[in-house]
């Protein structure tokens, strides 16, 4: 079972069907916090909806199209981070994430995304990792910026969230850049 240790009792592991209830309770308790930026929240109304998500994540993993991981603090789920898909011909992927409101501000998601990037470049040998964030989602934007991603441009009208249509800013890092930054040790302050 894939698992990444993030330090200070924090870790990531693959999501499993038995997580559906815990996941739903967490989403439900963070509905207002998450719904501002994540359209899936409005469609998550019951444990059954979270089970559909977890099962589709397991299918995604089995079909080698990416993976979704629970982010844990003391083994309790506090968020989710994963890959939306893998473009194998272009050896490219993108990462998405969310964290319960009370667990923000500790660098956990920066560590989690750093672990996912390592997996994409080292285990899958991909060439490029993207992160897209709402242009006004400053906390989300800070993650790729902290990790040394380069801002590549704006996608106008990229996402509909409830009654808003928002623009996205797109960030990317290449395997070459990531390895160069690792060698220099000049990446984010969350480095262990
Ligand atoms: C996006 C989201 C995951 C960011 O959470 P976050 O807590 O800001 O990110 P991190 O866990 O990496 O923590 C970074 C914060 O911890 C602080 N921090 C403390 N120790 C740190 C460390 N060792 N390393 C890095 N940051 C650290 C940083 O200064 C930063 O705090 P600040 O924003 O007050 O300056 C969260 O806001 C969220 O879930 N939002 C709603 C859903 C969402 O928008 N998802 C993304 C859609 S694109």
mmCIF file of N, CA, C and O in Angstrom, residues 14-31 34 40-59 68 70 77 79-80 98:
data_model
loop_
_atom_site.group_PDB
_atom_site.id
_atom_site.type_symbol
_atom_site.label_atom_id
_atom_site.label_comp_id
_atom_site.label_asym_id
_atom_site.label_seq_id
_atom_site.Cartn_x
_atom_site.Cartn_y
_atom_site.Cartn_z
ATOM 1 N N UNK A 14 -3.138 5.717 0.210
ATOM 2 C CA UNK A 14 -4.188 5.578 -0.791
ATOM 3 C C UNK A 14 -5.556 5.530 -0.118
ATOM 4 O O UNK A 14 -5.695 4.979 0.983
ATOM 5 N N UNK A 15 -6.549 6.077 -0.787
ATOM 6 C CA UNK A 15 -7.921 6.016 -0.279
ATOM 7 C C UNK A 15 -8.497 4.625 -0.510
ATOM 8 O O UNK A 15 -8.175 3.974 -1.503
ATOM 9 N N UNK A 16 -9.373 4.231 0.407
ATOM 10 C CA UNK A 16 -9.979 2.911 0.328
ATOM 11 C C UNK A 16 -11.495 3.062 0.561
ATOM 12 O O UNK A 16 -11.927 4.035 1.179
ATOM 13 N N UNK A 17 -12.260 2.076 0.098
ATOM 14 C CA UNK A 17 -13.721 2.152 0.252
ATOM 15 C C UNK A 17 -14.123 2.355 1.717
ATOM 16 O O UNK A 17 -15.109 3.053 2.003
ATOM 17 N N UNK A 18 -13.368 1.809 2.636
ATOM 18 C CA UNK A 18 -13.719 1.946 4.054
ATOM 19 C C UNK A 18 -13.543 3.390 4.558
ATOM 20 O O UNK A 18 -13.942 3.712 5.670
ATOM 21 N N UNK A 19 -12.932 4.259 3.745
ATOM 22 C CA UNK A 19 -12.747 5.669 4.130
ATOM 23 C C UNK A 19 -13.970 6.533 3.814
ATOM 24 O O UNK A 19 -13.996 7.710 4.186
ATOM 25 N N UNK A 20 -14.943 5.978 3.089
ATOM 26 C CA UNK A 20 -16.019 6.823 2.543
ATOM 27 C C UNK A 20 -16.747 7.618 3.633
ATOM 28 O O UNK A 20 -16.989 8.816 3.466
ATOM 29 N N UNK A 21 -17.069 6.970 4.737
ATOM 30 C CA UNK A 21 -17.835 7.667 5.773
ATOM 31 C C UNK A 21 -17.005 8.783 6.417
ATOM 32 O O UNK A 21 -17.475 9.920 6.562
ATOM 33 N N UNK A 22 -15.759 8.461 6.768
ATOM 34 C CA UNK A 22 -14.887 9.474 7.392
ATOM 35 C C UNK A 22 -14.679 10.658 6.438
ATOM 36 O O UNK A 22 -14.688 11.823 6.849
ATOM 37 N N UNK A 23 -14.540 10.337 5.164
ATOM 38 C CA UNK A 23 -14.331 11.382 4.162
ATOM 39 C C UNK A 23 -15.564 12.271 4.055
ATOM 40 O O UNK A 23 -15.462 13.508 4.030
ATOM 41 N N UNK A 24 -16.739 11.645 4.007
ATOM 42 C CA UNK A 24 -17.962 12.434 3.875
ATOM 43 C C UNK A 24 -18.160 13.350 5.088
ATOM 44 O O UNK A 24 -18.485 14.532 4.926
ATOM 45 N N UNK A 25 -17.933 12.806 6.281
ATOM 46 C CA UNK A 25 -18.114 13.608 7.505
ATOM 47 C C UNK A 25 -17.197 14.833 7.458
ATOM 48 O O UNK A 25 -17.594 15.949 7.795
ATOM 49 N N UNK A 26 -15.960 14.631 6.975
ATOM 50 C CA UNK A 26 -14.991 15.735 6.894
ATOM 51 C C UNK A 26 -15.445 16.784 5.858
ATOM 52 O O UNK A 26 -15.400 17.989 6.120
ATOM 53 N N UNK A 27 -15.891 16.308 4.703
ATOM 54 C CA UNK A 27 -16.352 17.240 3.657
ATOM 55 C C UNK A 27 -17.567 18.007 4.157
ATOM 56 O O UNK A 27 -17.669 19.227 3.994
ATOM 57 N N UNK A 28 -18.484 17.288 4.801
ATOM 58 C CA UNK A 28 -19.707 17.926 5.288
ATOM 59 C C UNK A 28 -19.388 19.003 6.325
ATOM 60 O O UNK A 28 -19.985 20.080 6.315
ATOM 61 N N UNK A 29 -18.407 18.729 7.189
ATOM 62 C CA UNK A 29 -18.033 19.696 8.228
ATOM 63 C C UNK A 29 -17.290 20.896 7.642
ATOM 64 O O UNK A 29 -17.196 21.946 8.270
ATOM 65 N N UNK A 30 -16.757 20.736 6.413
ATOM 66 C CA UNK A 30 -15.954 21.794 5.779
ATOM 67 C C UNK A 30 -16.618 22.325 4.515
ATOM 68 O O UNK A 30 -15.954 22.904 3.654
ATOM 69 N N UNK A 31 -17.933 22.123 4.428
ATOM 70 C CA UNK A 31 -18.655 22.423 3.188
ATOM 71 C C UNK A 31 -18.437 23.872 2.732
ATOM 72 O O UNK A 31 -18.107 24.127 1.578
ATOM 73 N N UNK A 34 -14.768 24.545 1.585
ATOM 74 C CA UNK A 34 -14.346 23.887 0.348
ATOM 75 C C UNK A 34 -15.157 24.328 -0.872
ATOM 76 O O UNK A 34 -14.614 24.417 -1.983
ATOM 77 N N UNK A 40 -16.936 19.820 -6.702
ATOM 78 C CA UNK A 40 -17.411 18.480 -6.319
ATOM 79 C C UNK A 40 -18.186 18.512 -4.999
ATOM 80 O O UNK A 40 -19.018 17.641 -4.732
ATOM 81 N N UNK A 41 -17.923 19.545 -4.191
ATOM 82 C CA UNK A 41 -18.516 19.578 -2.851
ATOM 83 C C UNK A 41 -20.041 19.671 -2.916
ATOM 84 O O UNK A 41 -20.746 18.987 -2.183
ATOM 85 N N UNK A 42 -20.538 20.489 -3.843
ATOM 86 C CA UNK A 42 -21.984 20.629 -3.999
ATOM 87 C C UNK A 42 -22.648 19.326 -4.413
ATOM 88 O O UNK A 42 -23.828 19.094 -4.115
ATOM 89 N N UNK A 43 -21.891 18.457 -5.072
ATOM 90 C CA UNK A 43 -22.456 17.174 -5.531
ATOM 91 C C UNK A 43 -22.246 16.065 -4.507
ATOM 92 O O UNK A 43 -22.678 14.941 -4.718
ATOM 93 N N UNK A 44 -21.574 16.388 -3.401
ATOM 94 C CA UNK A 44 -21.307 15.374 -2.358
ATOM 95 C C UNK A 44 -22.324 15.572 -1.242
ATOM 96 O O UNK A 44 -22.162 16.417 -0.374
ATOM 97 N N UNK A 45 -23.413 14.769 -1.297
ATOM 98 C CA UNK A 45 -24.532 14.965 -0.372
ATOM 99 C C UNK A 45 -24.677 13.828 0.621
ATOM 100 O O UNK A 45 -25.479 13.916 1.549
ATOM 101 N N UNK A 46 -23.970 12.725 0.426
ATOM 102 C CA UNK A 46 -24.130 11.562 1.316
ATOM 103 C C UNK A 46 -22.864 10.717 1.281
ATOM 104 O O UNK A 46 -22.003 10.899 0.410
ATOM 105 N N UNK A 47 -22.798 9.761 2.216
ATOM 106 C CA UNK A 47 -21.669 8.825 2.243
ATOM 107 C C UNK A 47 -21.589 8.089 0.908
ATOM 108 O O UNK A 47 -20.497 7.813 0.400
ATOM 109 N N UNK A 48 -22.745 7.812 0.316
ATOM 110 C CA UNK A 48 -22.762 7.088 -0.969
ATOM 111 C C UNK A 48 -22.001 7.880 -2.034
ATOM 112 O O UNK A 48 -21.303 7.297 -2.866
ATOM 113 N N UNK A 49 -22.115 9.216 -2.004
ATOM 114 C CA UNK A 49 -21.387 10.031 -2.993
ATOM 115 C C UNK A 49 -19.878 9.930 -2.773
ATOM 116 O O UNK A 49 -19.108 9.864 -3.726
ATOM 117 N N UNK A 50 -19.465 9.911 -1.499
ATOM 118 C CA UNK A 50 -18.030 9.763 -1.218
ATOM 119 C C UNK A 50 -17.549 8.374 -1.611
ATOM 120 O O UNK A 50 -16.418 8.204 -2.081
ATOM 121 N N UNK A 51 -18.419 7.380 -1.454
ATOM 122 C CA UNK A 51 -18.051 6.016 -1.854
ATOM 123 C C UNK A 51 -17.854 5.947 -3.377
ATOM 124 O O UNK A 51 -16.905 5.312 -3.855
ATOM 125 N N UNK A 52 -18.708 6.645 -4.111
ATOM 126 C CA UNK A 52 -18.554 6.689 -5.580
ATOM 127 C C UNK A 52 -17.184 7.288 -5.916
ATOM 128 O O UNK A 52 -16.450 6.769 -6.767
ATOM 129 N N UNK A 53 -16.819 8.364 -5.219
ATOM 130 C CA UNK A 53 -15.515 9.006 -5.470
ATOM 131 C C UNK A 53 -14.372 8.037 -5.170
ATOM 132 O O UNK A 53 -13.450 7.875 -5.974
ATOM 133 N N UNK A 54 -14.435 7.382 -4.001
ATOM 134 C CA UNK A 54 -13.337 6.497 -3.608
ATOM 135 C C UNK A 54 -13.228 5.326 -4.585
ATOM 136 O O UNK A 54 -12.122 4.939 -4.983
ATOM 137 N N UNK A 55 -14.378 4.794 -4.985
ATOM 138 C CA UNK A 55 -14.336 3.664 -5.937
ATOM 139 C C UNK A 55 -13.760 4.107 -7.270
ATOM 140 O O UNK A 55 -13.004 3.377 -7.912
ATOM 141 N N UNK A 56 -14.116 5.312 -7.704
ATOM 142 C CA UNK A 56 -13.567 5.781 -8.993
ATOM 143 C C UNK A 56 -12.063 6.021 -8.852
ATOM 144 O O UNK A 56 -11.296 5.795 -9.780
ATOM 145 N N UNK A 57 -11.621 6.420 -7.652
ATOM 146 C CA UNK A 57 -10.181 6.601 -7.409
ATOM 147 C C UNK A 57 -9.467 5.252 -7.469
ATOM 148 O O UNK A 57 -8.362 5.147 -8.000
ATOM 149 N N UNK A 58 -10.073 4.215 -6.925
ATOM 150 C CA UNK A 58 -9.452 2.883 -6.974
ATOM 151 C C UNK A 58 -9.388 2.376 -8.416
ATOM 152 O O UNK A 58 -8.430 1.738 -8.830
ATOM 153 N N UNK A 59 -10.441 2.681 -9.188
ATOM 154 C CA UNK A 59 -10.445 2.288 -10.609
ATOM 155 C C UNK A 59 -9.339 3.023 -11.363
ATOM 156 O O UNK A 59 -8.626 2.461 -12.181
ATOM 157 N N UNK A 68 -5.381 8.867 -5.920
ATOM 158 C CA UNK A 68 -5.861 9.841 -4.931
ATOM 159 C C UNK A 68 -5.445 9.350 -3.554
ATOM 160 O O UNK A 68 -5.609 8.170 -3.246
ATOM 161 N N UNK A 70 -5.407 9.967 0.789
ATOM 162 C CA UNK A 70 -5.876 10.652 1.991
ATOM 163 C C UNK A 70 -4.667 11.315 2.638
ATOM 164 O O UNK A 70 -3.599 10.711 2.713
ATOM 165 N N UNK A 77 -8.176 11.380 8.665
ATOM 166 C CA UNK A 77 -8.149 12.057 7.369
ATOM 167 C C UNK A 77 -8.396 13.556 7.576
ATOM 168 O O UNK A 77 -9.374 13.946 8.234
ATOM 169 N N UNK A 79 -7.615 15.672 4.683
ATOM 170 C CA UNK A 79 -7.699 16.221 3.332
ATOM 171 C C UNK A 79 -7.416 15.151 2.299
ATOM 172 O O UNK A 79 -7.241 13.967 2.643
ATOM 173 N N UNK A 80 -7.398 15.583 1.052
ATOM 174 C CA UNK A 80 -7.136 14.665 -0.061
ATOM 175 C C UNK A 80 -6.214 15.376 -1.050
ATOM 176 O O UNK A 80 -6.344 16.592 -1.278
ATOM 177 N N UNK A 98 -7.113 19.373 -1.368
ATOM 178 C CA UNK A 98 -7.870 20.175 -0.399
ATOM 179 C C UNK A 98 -7.551 19.692 1.015
ATOM 180 O O UNK A 98 -7.172 18.545 1.206
#
